[in-house]
Short mmCIF file of C-alpha atoms in Angstrom, two decimals:
data_model
loop_
_atom_site.label_atom_id
_atom_site.label_comp_id
_atom_site.label_asym_id
_atom_site.label_seq_id
_atom_site.Cartn_x
_atom_site.Cartn_y
_atom_site.Cartn_z
CA GLY A 1 71.73 -96.52 131.29
CA HIS A 2 74.06 -93.75 129.81
CA TYR A 3 72.72 -90.99 132.19
CA ALA A 4 73.08 -93.35 135.31
CA ARG A 5 76.83 -94.27 134.85
CA SER A 6 77.68 -90.61 134.26
CA PHE A 7 75.67 -89.66 137.55
CA GLU A 8 77.74 -92.42 139.46
CA GLN A 9 81.14 -91.23 137.81
CA GLU A 10 80.48 -87.76 139.42
CA ILE A 11 79.86 -89.14 142.45
CA GLY A 12 83.06 -90.88 142.15
CA TYR A 13 85.23 -88.45 141.19
CA ARG A 14 83.60 -86.13 144.56
CA ALA A 15 84.32 -88.74 147.05
CA LEU A 16 88.04 -89.29 145.59
CA ALA A 17 88.75 -85.84 145.65
CA ILE A 18 87.63 -85.53 149.41
CA ALA A 19 89.57 -88.81 150.05
CA ARG A 20 92.75 -87.30 149.14
CA THR A 21 92.41 -84.27 151.01
CA LEU A 22 91.92 -86.65 154.35
CA SER A 23 94.88 -88.59 153.21
CA GLN A 24 97.31 -85.66 153.30
CA MET A 25 96.00 -84.25 156.78
CA GLU A 26 99.05 -84.47 159.37
CA GLU A 27 97.17 -85.40 162.10
CA ILE A 28 95.47 -88.40 160.42
CA GLN A 29 99.24 -89.57 159.02
CA GLN A 30 100.92 -88.97 162.46
CA ASN A 31 97.83 -90.85 164.29
CA VAL A 32 96.94 -93.84 162.24
CA GLY A 33 98.04 -97.17 163.69
CA LYS A 34 98.89 -95.94 166.70
CA PRO A 35 97.12 -96.35 170.33
CA GLY A 36 94.52 -94.00 170.93
CA GLY A 37 94.72 -92.61 167.37
CA SER A 38 90.98 -93.01 166.86
CA GLU A 39 90.48 -90.13 169.46
CA ILE A 40 92.01 -87.71 167.25
CA ILE A 41 91.24 -88.85 163.72
CA GLN A 42 87.52 -89.51 164.63
CA PRO A 43 86.25 -85.89 165.36
CA ILE A 44 88.16 -84.97 162.09
CA ALA A 45 86.77 -87.71 160.34
CA GLU A 46 83.25 -86.95 161.15
CA ARG A 47 83.61 -83.07 160.97
CA ALA A 48 84.27 -83.76 156.96
CA ARG A 49 81.76 -85.72 156.56
CA LEU A 50 79.16 -83.42 158.14
CA VAL A 51 80.74 -80.73 156.04
CA THR A 52 80.85 -82.78 152.94
CA ASN A 53 77.48 -84.34 153.26
CA VAL A 54 78.81 -87.70 152.48
CA GLU A 55 77.72 -91.13 154.29
CA TYR A 56 80.91 -91.98 156.07
CA VAL A 57 84.86 -91.44 156.19
CA VAL A 58 86.61 -94.39 157.15
CA VAL A 59 90.34 -94.09 158.43
CA LEU A 60 92.08 -97.80 158.22
CA ASP A 61 95.53 -98.72 159.52
CA MET A 62 97.19 -101.26 157.87
CA GLU A 63 95.40 -103.82 159.79
CA LYS A 64 92.81 -102.53 158.23
CA ILE A 65 91.45 -101.27 161.55
CA ARG A 66 88.78 -98.68 161.77
CA TYR A 67 90.15 -95.50 163.36
CA SER A 68 86.42 -93.45 162.31
CA HIS A 69 83.29 -94.79 161.43
CA PRO A 70 79.42 -92.71 161.59
CA LEU A 71 78.84 -95.64 163.92
CA GLU A 72 81.29 -95.56 166.81
CA ALA A 73 80.76 -99.13 167.79
CA PHE A 74 82.42 -99.89 164.76
CA ILE A 75 85.77 -98.15 165.68
CA GLY A 76 88.20 -100.79 166.12
CA THR A 77 86.79 -103.24 163.80
CA GLU A 78 87.97 -104.63 160.97
CA PHE A 79 87.11 -103.51 157.94
CA GLY A 80 85.27 -105.78 155.63
CA GLY A 81 84.35 -104.94 152.03
CA GLY A 82 86.35 -107.47 149.66
CA ASP A 83 87.12 -104.20 147.35
CA GLU A 84 90.22 -102.60 149.76
CA SER A 85 93.08 -105.00 148.77
CA ALA A 86 94.63 -102.61 146.00
CA ALA A 87 94.52 -99.57 148.30
CA PHE A 88 96.83 -101.24 151.03
CA ALA A 89 99.37 -102.04 147.74
CA ASN A 90 99.50 -98.30 147.39
CA HIS A 91 96.63 -97.99 144.85
CA GLU A 92 93.59 -95.08 144.92
CA TYR A 93 90.29 -95.93 143.02
CA VAL A 94 86.66 -95.95 143.42
CA SER A 95 84.71 -98.72 143.56
CA ARG A 96 80.69 -99.67 143.90
CA ALA A 97 79.83 -101.91 146.51
CA GLU A 98 77.50 -102.86 149.59
CA GLY A 99 78.62 -101.73 152.79
CA VAL A 100 77.46 -101.23 156.30
CA LEU A 101 75.27 -98.54 155.77
CA GLY A 102 74.33 -100.10 152.10
CA PRO A 103 74.79 -99.73 148.55
CA SER A 104 77.68 -96.91 148.35
CA ILE A 105 80.17 -95.17 145.83
CA ARG A 106 83.37 -95.65 147.61
CA ALA A 107 87.23 -93.84 147.34
CA PHE A 108 90.18 -95.34 148.52
CA VAL A 109 92.95 -93.18 149.04
CA PRO A 110 96.27 -94.28 150.63
CA ILE A 111 97.91 -92.34 153.84
CA LYS A 112 101.48 -92.15 153.01
CA THR A 113 103.77 -90.15 156.05
CA ASP A 114 105.14 -86.61 155.50
CA GLU A 115 108.33 -88.27 153.14
CA GLY A 116 105.60 -90.21 151.06
CA THR A 117 107.89 -93.46 150.95
CA THR A 118 105.75 -95.35 153.89
CA GLN A 119 102.20 -96.11 153.52
CA VAL A 120 100.55 -96.40 156.93
CA GLY A 121 96.83 -96.45 156.24
CA VAL A 122 93.91 -96.32 153.70
CA VAL A 123 91.08 -93.12 153.64
CA VAL A 124 87.76 -94.85 152.60
CA VAL A 125 85.01 -91.63 151.80
CA GLY A 126 81.70 -93.44 150.87
CA ILE A 127 78.65 -92.08 149.07
CA LEU A 128 75.45 -94.09 149.17
CA THR A 129 74.18 -94.72 145.53
CA PRO A 130 70.54 -93.12 145.51
CA THR A 131 67.23 -95.20 143.49
CA LEU A 132 66.29 -92.97 140.62
CA TRP A 133 62.97 -92.51 142.99
CA GLN A 134 65.04 -90.85 145.54
CA ILE A 135 66.68 -88.67 142.77
CA LEU A 136 63.34 -87.44 141.37
CA LEU A 137 61.76 -86.93 144.76
CA ASP A 138 65.11 -84.71 145.65
CA ILE A 139 64.41 -82.47 142.41
CA ARG A 140 61.30 -82.59 142.55
CA TRP A 141 60.36 -79.01 142.89
CA GLU A 142 62.77 -77.99 140.16
CA ILE A 143 60.84 -80.58 137.86
CA TYR A 144 57.61 -79.23 138.81
CA LEU A 145 58.90 -75.37 138.17
CA SER A 146 60.43 -76.68 134.65
CA LEU A 147 57.22 -77.96 133.63
CA LEU A 148 55.19 -74.92 134.72
CA VAL A 149 57.49 -73.08 132.72
CA GLY A 150 57.81 -75.05 129.72
CA LEU A 151 53.86 -75.26 129.69
CA LEU A 152 52.92 -71.37 130.07
CA ALA A 153 55.90 -71.09 127.34
CA GLY A 154 54.08 -73.53 125.06
CA MET A 155 50.48 -72.01 125.33
CA MET A 156 51.92 -68.59 124.92
CA GLY A 157 53.88 -69.51 121.75
CA SER A 158 50.85 -71.62 120.67
CA ILE A 159 48.81 -68.33 121.19
CA TYR A 160 51.57 -66.48 119.03
CA LEU A 161 51.81 -68.95 116.30
CA ALA A 162 47.98 -69.34 115.59
CA ARG A 163 47.14 -65.81 115.40
CA ASP A 164 50.18 -65.26 113.29
CA ILE A 165 49.01 -68.44 110.80
CA LYS A 166 45.47 -66.97 110.63
CA LYS A 167 46.92 -63.44 109.97
CA THR A 168 48.86 -65.00 107.27
CA LEU A 169 45.43 -66.73 105.70
CA PHE A 170 43.61 -63.64 105.84
CA ASN A 171 41.92 -64.40 109.11
CA LEU A 172 40.04 -67.50 107.43
CA GLU A 173 39.00 -70.87 109.17
CA PRO A 174 40.58 -73.92 107.16
CA ARG A 175 36.81 -74.85 106.04
CA GLU A 176 36.63 -71.55 104.43
CA ILE A 177 39.84 -71.78 102.95
CA ALA A 178 39.18 -75.35 101.43
CA ARG A 179 35.93 -74.03 100.28
CA LEU A 180 37.57 -70.91 98.60
CA LEU A 181 39.86 -73.67 97.15
CA GLU A 182 37.45 -75.27 95.59
CA GLU A 183 35.42 -72.60 94.24
CA ARG A 184 38.60 -71.00 92.63
CA VAL A 185 39.11 -74.78 90.85
CA ALA A 186 35.55 -74.91 89.81
CA ILE A 187 35.59 -71.11 88.21
CA LEU A 188 39.24 -71.73 86.77
CA GLN A 189 38.05 -74.93 85.04
CA SER A 190 34.69 -73.66 83.94
CA MET A 191 35.72 -70.79 81.94
CA GLU A 192 36.09 -70.87 77.99
CA ASP A 193 39.41 -68.60 78.37
CA GLY A 194 42.81 -70.59 78.80
CA ILE A 195 44.27 -69.61 81.95
CA ILE A 196 47.86 -70.54 82.35
CA ALA A 197 50.03 -68.91 85.61
CA ILE A 198 53.58 -69.98 86.94
CA ASP A 199 55.41 -68.85 89.80
CA ARG A 200 58.94 -67.03 90.76
CA ASN A 201 60.63 -70.65 89.42
CA TYR A 202 58.65 -70.75 86.38
CA ARG A 203 56.59 -73.96 87.48
CA ILE A 204 53.21 -74.14 86.67
CA THR A 205 50.58 -73.54 89.46
CA VAL A 206 47.32 -73.16 87.11
CA PHE A 207 46.52 -74.88 83.65
CA ASN A 208 42.92 -75.05 83.17
CA GLU A 209 41.20 -77.31 81.32
CA ALA A 210 40.70 -74.69 78.20
CA ALA A 211 44.15 -74.12 78.28
CA LYS A 212 44.94 -77.70 77.89
CA ARG A 213 42.19 -78.15 74.91
CA ILE A 214 43.52 -75.17 73.08
CA ILE A 215 47.09 -75.82 73.32
CA GLY A 216 46.94 -79.60 73.03
CA VAL A 217 48.02 -80.74 76.41
CA SER A 218 46.88 -83.72 78.44
CA GLY A 219 47.75 -85.36 82.09
CA ASP A 220 48.77 -83.40 85.13
CA VAL A 221 51.20 -80.26 84.58
CA ILE A 222 50.97 -78.84 87.75
CA GLY A 223 54.30 -78.16 89.04
CA ARG A 224 56.08 -79.22 86.23
CA PRO A 225 58.61 -75.80 84.27
CA ILE A 226 56.57 -73.86 81.75
CA LEU A 227 59.00 -74.56 79.24
CA GLU A 228 59.18 -78.19 79.25
CA VAL A 229 55.51 -77.88 78.33
CA ILE A 230 55.36 -75.09 76.25
CA PRO A 231 58.99 -74.32 75.19
CA ASP A 232 58.41 -71.08 73.31
CA SER A 233 56.09 -69.92 76.30
CA ARG A 234 56.74 -66.20 77.27
CA LEU A 235 55.31 -66.18 80.25
CA PRO A 236 58.98 -66.51 82.03
CA ARG A 237 60.01 -63.39 80.40
CA THR A 238 57.03 -61.85 81.99
CA ALA A 239 57.64 -62.61 85.16
CA LYS A 240 61.44 -61.64 84.53
CA THR A 241 60.32 -58.25 83.50
CA GLY A 242 57.18 -57.19 84.87
CA GLU A 243 55.76 -56.04 81.59
CA ALA A 244 52.55 -56.57 80.47
CA VAL A 245 50.91 -57.47 77.12
CA PHE A 246 47.45 -57.38 75.70
CA ASN A 247 46.03 -59.30 72.92
CA GLN A 248 49.05 -60.52 71.44
CA GLU A 249 48.70 -62.85 68.76
CA ARG A 250 50.71 -65.89 68.82
CA PRO A 251 50.95 -69.19 66.82
CA ILE A 252 50.31 -72.72 68.26
CA GLY A 253 50.77 -75.35 65.91
CA LYS A 254 48.44 -74.63 62.75
CA SER A 255 46.10 -72.15 64.64
CA ALA A 256 46.57 -68.97 66.79
CA ILE A 257 45.59 -67.67 69.82
CA LEU A 258 45.40 -63.96 71.32
CA ALA A 259 47.15 -64.10 74.76
CA SER A 260 47.53 -61.06 77.15
CA ARG A 261 50.03 -61.70 80.14
CA PHE A 262 50.31 -59.89 83.26
CA PRO A 263 52.95 -59.80 86.32
CA ILE A 264 51.52 -61.51 89.44
CA LYS A 265 52.69 -59.19 92.53
CA VAL A 266 52.05 -59.46 96.10
CA LYS A 267 53.22 -56.39 98.18
CA GLY A 268 54.94 -54.78 94.95
CA GLU A 269 57.18 -58.23 94.53
CA ILE A 270 56.77 -60.17 91.01
CA VAL A 271 55.98 -63.67 92.38
CA GLY A 272 55.03 -65.04 88.99
CA ALA A 273 52.53 -64.27 85.98
CA VAL A 274 49.64 -65.28 84.45
CA SER A 275 48.43 -65.62 80.57
CA LEU A 276 44.69 -65.38 79.62
CA PHE A 277 44.69 -66.50 75.94
CA ARG A 278 41.55 -67.89 73.41
CA ASP A 279 41.38 -69.13 70.03
CA LYS A 280 41.91 -66.53 67.51
CA THR A 281 38.82 -68.36 65.35
CA ASP A 282 36.57 -67.96 68.36
CA VAL A 283 37.52 -64.39 68.76
CA HIS A 284 36.87 -64.25 64.80
CA ARG A 285 33.95 -65.49 64.63
CA LEU A 286 32.90 -63.41 67.73
CA ALA A 287 33.60 -60.34 65.99
CA GLU A 288 32.36 -61.16 62.91
CA GLU A 289 29.18 -61.76 64.35
CA LEU A 290 29.16 -58.54 66.21
CA THR A 291 30.16 -56.52 63.38
CA GLY A 292 27.70 -58.32 60.77
CA VAL A 293 24.65 -57.80 63.29
CA LYS A 294 25.90 -53.59 63.92
CA GLN A 295 26.56 -53.35 59.79
CA PHE A 296 22.93 -54.74 59.53
CA ILE A 297 21.03 -52.54 62.31
CA GLU A 298 23.07 -49.48 60.96
CA ALA A 299 22.26 -49.94 57.38
CA LEU A 300 18.76 -50.59 58.45
CA ARG A 301 18.61 -47.58 60.00
CA VAL A 302 20.31 -45.58 57.57
CA GLN A 303 18.17 -46.91 55.10
CA SER A 304 14.98 -46.58 56.78
CA HIS A 305 15.64 -42.96 57.51
CA GLU A 306 16.74 -42.22 54.03
CA TYR A 307 13.95 -43.95 51.77
CA MET A 308 11.20 -42.08 54.01
CA ASN A 309 13.30 -38.91 53.46
CA LYS A 310 12.76 -39.86 49.68
CA LEU A 311 9.22 -40.79 49.89
CA HIS A 312 8.41 -37.56 51.18
CA THR A 313 10.00 -35.78 48.56
CA ILE A 314 8.25 -38.06 46.17
CA ALA A 315 4.66 -37.47 47.64
CA GLY A 316 5.55 -33.60 47.60
CA LEU A 317 5.78 -33.75 43.96
CA LEU A 318 3.25 -35.75 43.32
CA GLN A 319 0.95 -33.49 45.02
CA LEU A 320 2.24 -30.47 43.51
CA LYS A 321 1.60 -32.45 40.06
CA ARG A 322 5.10 -32.15 39.24
CA TYR A 323 5.11 -35.66 37.83
CA GLN A 324 7.80 -35.49 35.56
CA GLU A 325 10.25 -34.15 38.32
CA ALA A 326 9.02 -37.16 40.27
CA ILE A 327 9.77 -39.84 37.61
CA ASP A 328 13.33 -37.90 37.57
CA PHE A 329 13.89 -38.01 41.17
CA VAL A 330 12.82 -41.43 41.25
CA PHE A 331 15.31 -42.56 38.03
CA ALA A 332 18.18 -40.25 39.68
CA VAL A 333 18.05 -42.04 43.29
CA SER A 334 17.86 -45.55 41.86
CA GLU A 335 20.73 -44.55 39.38
CA GLU A 336 23.22 -43.50 41.94
CA GLN A 337 22.48 -46.06 44.43
CA GLN A 338 22.47 -48.82 41.72
CA GLU A 339 25.71 -47.05 40.59
CA LEU A 340 27.54 -47.47 43.96
CA THR A 341 26.20 -51.10 44.57
CA THR A 342 27.37 -52.26 41.03
CA PHE A 343 31.03 -50.68 41.93
CA LEU A 344 31.53 -52.29 45.41
CA GLY A 345 30.47 -55.63 44.11
CA ARG A 346 32.89 -55.33 40.83
CA ASN A 347 35.98 -54.00 42.56
CA ILE A 348 35.51 -54.81 46.03
CA LYS A 349 35.70 -59.20 46.40
CA ASP A 350 35.42 -59.27 50.27
CA TYR A 351 31.50 -58.76 51.18
CA SER A 352 32.29 -57.66 54.67
CA VAL A 353 34.21 -54.63 53.23
CA ALA A 354 31.77 -53.87 50.62
CA GLY A 355 29.27 -53.92 53.07
CA LEU A 356 30.76 -51.26 55.50
CA LEU A 357 31.69 -48.96 52.64
CA LEU A 358 28.05 -49.39 51.52
CA GLY A 359 26.89 -48.47 55.19
CA LYS A 360 29.25 -45.89 55.76
CA TYR A 361 28.13 -43.93 52.27
CA SER A 362 24.33 -44.00 53.29
CA ARG A 363 25.89 -42.86 56.87
CA ALA A 364 27.57 -40.16 55.60
CA LYS A 365 24.95 -38.77 53.20
CA GLU A 366 22.37 -38.68 56.36
CA LEU A 367 25.13 -36.49 58.02
CA GLN A 368 25.33 -34.53 54.66
CA ILE A 369 28.82 -35.42 54.62
CA ASP A 370 30.34 -36.13 50.66
CA LEU A 371 31.93 -39.63 51.30
CA VAL A 372 33.48 -40.05 48.00
CA ILE A 373 34.85 -43.42 47.39
CA ASP A 374 38.15 -43.82 45.05
CA ARG A 375 36.77 -45.53 42.01
CA ALA A 376 39.99 -46.79 41.35
CA SER A 377 39.63 -48.90 44.32
CA GLN A 378 40.27 -52.74 44.04
CA MET A 379 40.46 -55.35 46.53
CA ASN A 380 40.44 -59.13 46.09
CA GLU A 381 39.15 -61.31 48.45
CA LEU A 382 41.43 -62.58 51.36
CA PRO A 383 43.28 -65.58 51.73
CA GLU A 384 42.17 -66.85 54.90
CA GLN A 385 38.92 -66.90 56.38
CA GLY A 386 37.82 -64.95 58.83
CA ASP A 387 40.46 -62.14 58.09
CA SER A 388 38.23 -59.48 57.07
CA ALA A 389 36.85 -58.95 60.63
CA PRO A 390 40.07 -57.15 61.77
CA LEU A 391 40.08 -55.06 58.51
CA VAL A 392 36.58 -54.02 58.91
CA ILE A 393 37.66 -52.68 62.44
CA ILE A 394 40.44 -50.80 60.86
CA LEU A 395 38.32 -49.29 58.10
CA GLY A 396 35.19 -48.39 60.19
CA ASN A 397 36.82 -46.57 62.82
CA LEU A 398 38.72 -44.53 60.68
CA LEU A 399 35.77 -43.95 58.61
CA GLU A 400 34.03 -43.19 61.43
CA ASN A 401 36.41 -40.53 63.02
CA ALA A 402 36.95 -38.79 59.96
CA MET A 403 33.10 -38.10 59.71
CA GLU A 404 33.08 -37.24 63.46
CA ALA A 405 35.85 -34.93 62.80
CA LEU A 406 33.32 -33.12 60.16
CA ARG A 407 30.43 -32.80 62.49
CA ASP A 408 31.05 -28.78 63.07
CA MET A 409 32.55 -27.92 59.69
CA PRO A 410 30.80 -25.92 57.24
CA GLN A 411 28.86 -27.65 54.45
CA GLU A 412 31.89 -27.00 51.88
CA ARG A 413 34.27 -28.72 54.17
CA ARG A 414 32.27 -31.73 55.44
CA LYS A 415 34.41 -34.37 52.91
CA VAL A 416 35.98 -37.43 53.54
CA PHE A 417 37.90 -39.69 50.47
CA CYS A 418 38.76 -43.11 51.14
CA SER A 419 40.50 -45.64 48.79
CA LEU A 420 41.62 -49.39 49.45
CA ARG A 421 44.18 -50.52 46.73
CA GLN A 422 45.51 -54.20 46.61
CA GLU A 423 48.96 -54.45 45.13
CA GLN A 424 50.32 -58.22 45.02
CA ASP A 425 50.91 -58.96 48.76
CA ARG A 426 49.91 -55.58 50.12
CA LEU A 427 46.59 -53.96 51.18
CA GLU A 428 46.77 -49.83 51.04
CA ILE A 429 44.18 -48.41 52.54
CA LEU A 430 43.83 -44.26 52.74
CA VAL A 431 41.06 -41.95 54.85
CA GLN A 432 41.43 -38.44 54.27
CA ASP A 433 39.25 -35.61 55.61
CA SER A 434 38.97 -32.13 55.40
CA GLY A 435 38.38 -31.60 59.13
CA PRO A 436 40.07 -29.26 61.66
CA GLY A 437 43.17 -31.35 61.64
CA ILE A 438 45.09 -32.85 64.99
CA PRO A 439 47.24 -30.32 66.87
CA VAL A 440 51.09 -31.38 66.54
CA ASP A 441 51.37 -32.04 70.25
CA VAL A 442 48.29 -34.35 70.42
CA GLN A 443 49.92 -36.26 67.08
CA ASN A 444 52.03 -38.63 69.08
CA LYS A 445 49.50 -39.42 71.75
CA ILE A 446 46.41 -40.01 69.22
CA PHE A 447 46.92 -44.24 69.20
CA ASN A 448 47.07 -44.38 73.35
CA GLN A 449 44.16 -46.11 74.82
CA GLY A 450 41.78 -43.70 76.32
CA PHE A 451 43.36 -40.30 74.82
CA SER A 452 40.75 -38.48 73.18
CA THR A 453 39.94 -35.00 72.69
CA LYS A 454 36.35 -35.56 72.73
CA GLY A 455 35.87 -35.98 76.24
CA PRO A 456 35.37 -39.18 78.69
CA GLN A 457 34.75 -42.71 77.88
CA ARG A 458 36.14 -41.99 74.00
CA GLY A 459 39.94 -42.76 72.91
CA TYR A 460 39.34 -46.35 72.25
CA GLY A 461 38.68 -46.31 67.79
CA LEU A 462 42.29 -45.40 67.19
CA ALA A 463 43.96 -47.55 69.80
CA LEU A 464 41.96 -50.33 68.69
CA VAL A 465 42.86 -49.93 65.20
CA LYS A 466 46.84 -49.39 66.04
CA GLN A 467 46.68 -52.67 67.93
CA THR A 468 44.84 -54.24 65.12
CA VAL A 469 47.15 -53.39 62.34
CA ASP A 470 50.36 -54.28 64.89
CA ASN A 471 48.80 -58.27 65.22
CA TRP A 472 48.13 -58.17 61.28
CA GLY A 473 52.14 -57.06 61.08
CA GLY A 474 51.34 -54.05 59.12
CA HIS A 475 51.79 -50.08 59.78
CA ILE A 476 49.69 -46.92 60.09
CA HIS A 477 51.00 -43.41 59.11
CA LEU A 478 49.29 -40.20 60.25
CA GLU A 479 49.63 -37.12 58.32
CA SER A 480 47.73 -33.92 59.58
CA VAL A 481 47.97 -30.15 59.16
CA GLU A 482 46.06 -28.17 61.42
CA GLY A 483 42.99 -26.17 59.89
CA SER A 484 43.20 -28.26 56.86
CA GLY A 485 42.36 -32.19 57.48
CA THR A 486 43.75 -35.35 58.47
CA THR A 487 45.37 -38.51 56.46
CA PHE A 488 45.47 -41.78 57.76
CA LYS A 489 47.50 -44.64 55.50
CA VAL A 490 47.84 -48.08 56.48
CA SER A 491 49.74 -51.03 54.68
CA LEU A 492 48.78 -54.45 55.07
CA PRO A 493 50.39 -57.86 54.07
CA VAL A 494 47.29 -59.50 52.81
CA GLY A 495 49.50 -62.12 51.37
CA ILE A 496 49.90 -63.94 54.85
CA GLY A 497 46.85 -62.92 56.34
CA GLY A 498 45.81 -61.70 59.84
#
C-alpha cells in the first residue's frame, strides 16, 4: 500500500546517498579495475557497511567483477542481478531485486575518475527489504508505549468527560432524567392553563394541549418559529427585553385570554420566555362564582346581625308596653329597606352591582358608617355577558377601602358617598370618604401591589383595582387632602366592554 511504498522510497534515498559518497572516494576511484585493488577497497566498503548499517556495499569494475562484498568468497566473481546494465552506461538509480542475501532495495552509482570524464566502475549499496512483521517487531516497544499512553489518556479523558456531563445534568442518571422528562410532560399536558415557551431563537419548546385548545392550533408545533404559529405573539418581545407582564388581556379570534409572560433566565442570562394564560370566559366565570358566594355570605351575615338587633329593639319596646313605638319602628325599618331596594332595582340594571351596593349599605350600617348612594345614580345592563365581575372588583374594593379608612374616625366624620353614572358609552364611578386622607408622599405608591399603610399581607385591593381598570381600557384618578378625605374617580368605556 501507500505506507509500504513510502517506506521503500525512504530506504532507496538512503542507499543512494551512501553510494554517492563511496563513489567519490579517491581510494576507490584509483583502485577499482586494478590488480590487487580489492585489498584496499574491501576494508573501506566493509567499514562503511558497518557504520551505515546496510546489508552490503559492492564495488564493481567495468567487467562487473566484485572488488568488495560482505561475504569475501564472492570477491573476484562476476555480479549478477539483471538490473545493473544502466549503471554501466553512466546512470545512477534505485531498483528492487533479489540478490545473494535476499530481496533488497539497492542503489547504483557510477564511479568516475577525478576528471569525471571516464567511468571506471559502479558502487552498489543494498538494504534488505524487511517484512511488515519485521518492522512491527523492531518497533514493538514503541507501539506498546503508545498504546499504554493512549489507553491512560483515554481513561482519564473518559472519567473527566463523564464527571463533566453528570455535573451538567445535575448529577442525575439517564433513567432519572427520562423519568423527570416524562413527569414534566405529563404535568404540562394536564394543566388547564395554556403554557407556551420559546428559546432564544424564538422557536417553540413547550406548547401544551390547553394552549392548543384555547388558541385553536393542531398538530406538532415544537421547534417551529413562534411567529409562524402565532403571528402577533408578544413572547419574542419578552425574551428580548426581559420584562414580565401580568394578567394582560389579549384578543384571540372572537374570544380573549388573560396572559402573563415571563423571561426564562439561566445564570442571569435570558435564554427564552414563557407565557401562562387561560380563556377570559373561564376567569370571569370563576370570578363571578367567587364574588357571588362572598356577597351572599356577607349579605346573610350582615342581615342576620342587623335583624337580630332590630328584633331585640322590638322585643324591648313590647316588654315596656310601648306598642305604638314598636309599630312605628317596624314601619320605619321596612320603609327604609324597601326604598333602597326599589331605587337600586330601578336605577342599577346590573344585578351584581345592585347586590353589591345593597350588601355594602348593610355592612356600613353595621360599622356605624353613613353610606350615601347618590340617588341620581343610573347604570344600564352591560353589553357583554360576564363583564360585571371586573366592575364588582373595582367598586367593591373602593367601598371597602373607604369604610376601612373611617374605622378610627369620630361618628360625625364616618361618611362615604358613592355615585355611578352612565353617560353614552362611558361609566363614571365616584367613591368619596371623609377619612384622614392619604399623605402626598404616599399617593404615587398607593396602586403598587403589596404597598399598604395597614400592615403586612395587605396592599392588594387598590393594585387589583388599577389592574382591572387598565385591562378594561379605562382610567382611575385619585384626589386626597390629608385630614379632609379621599376621592377615587373611575371612568370605564362600557360600549366596548372589558
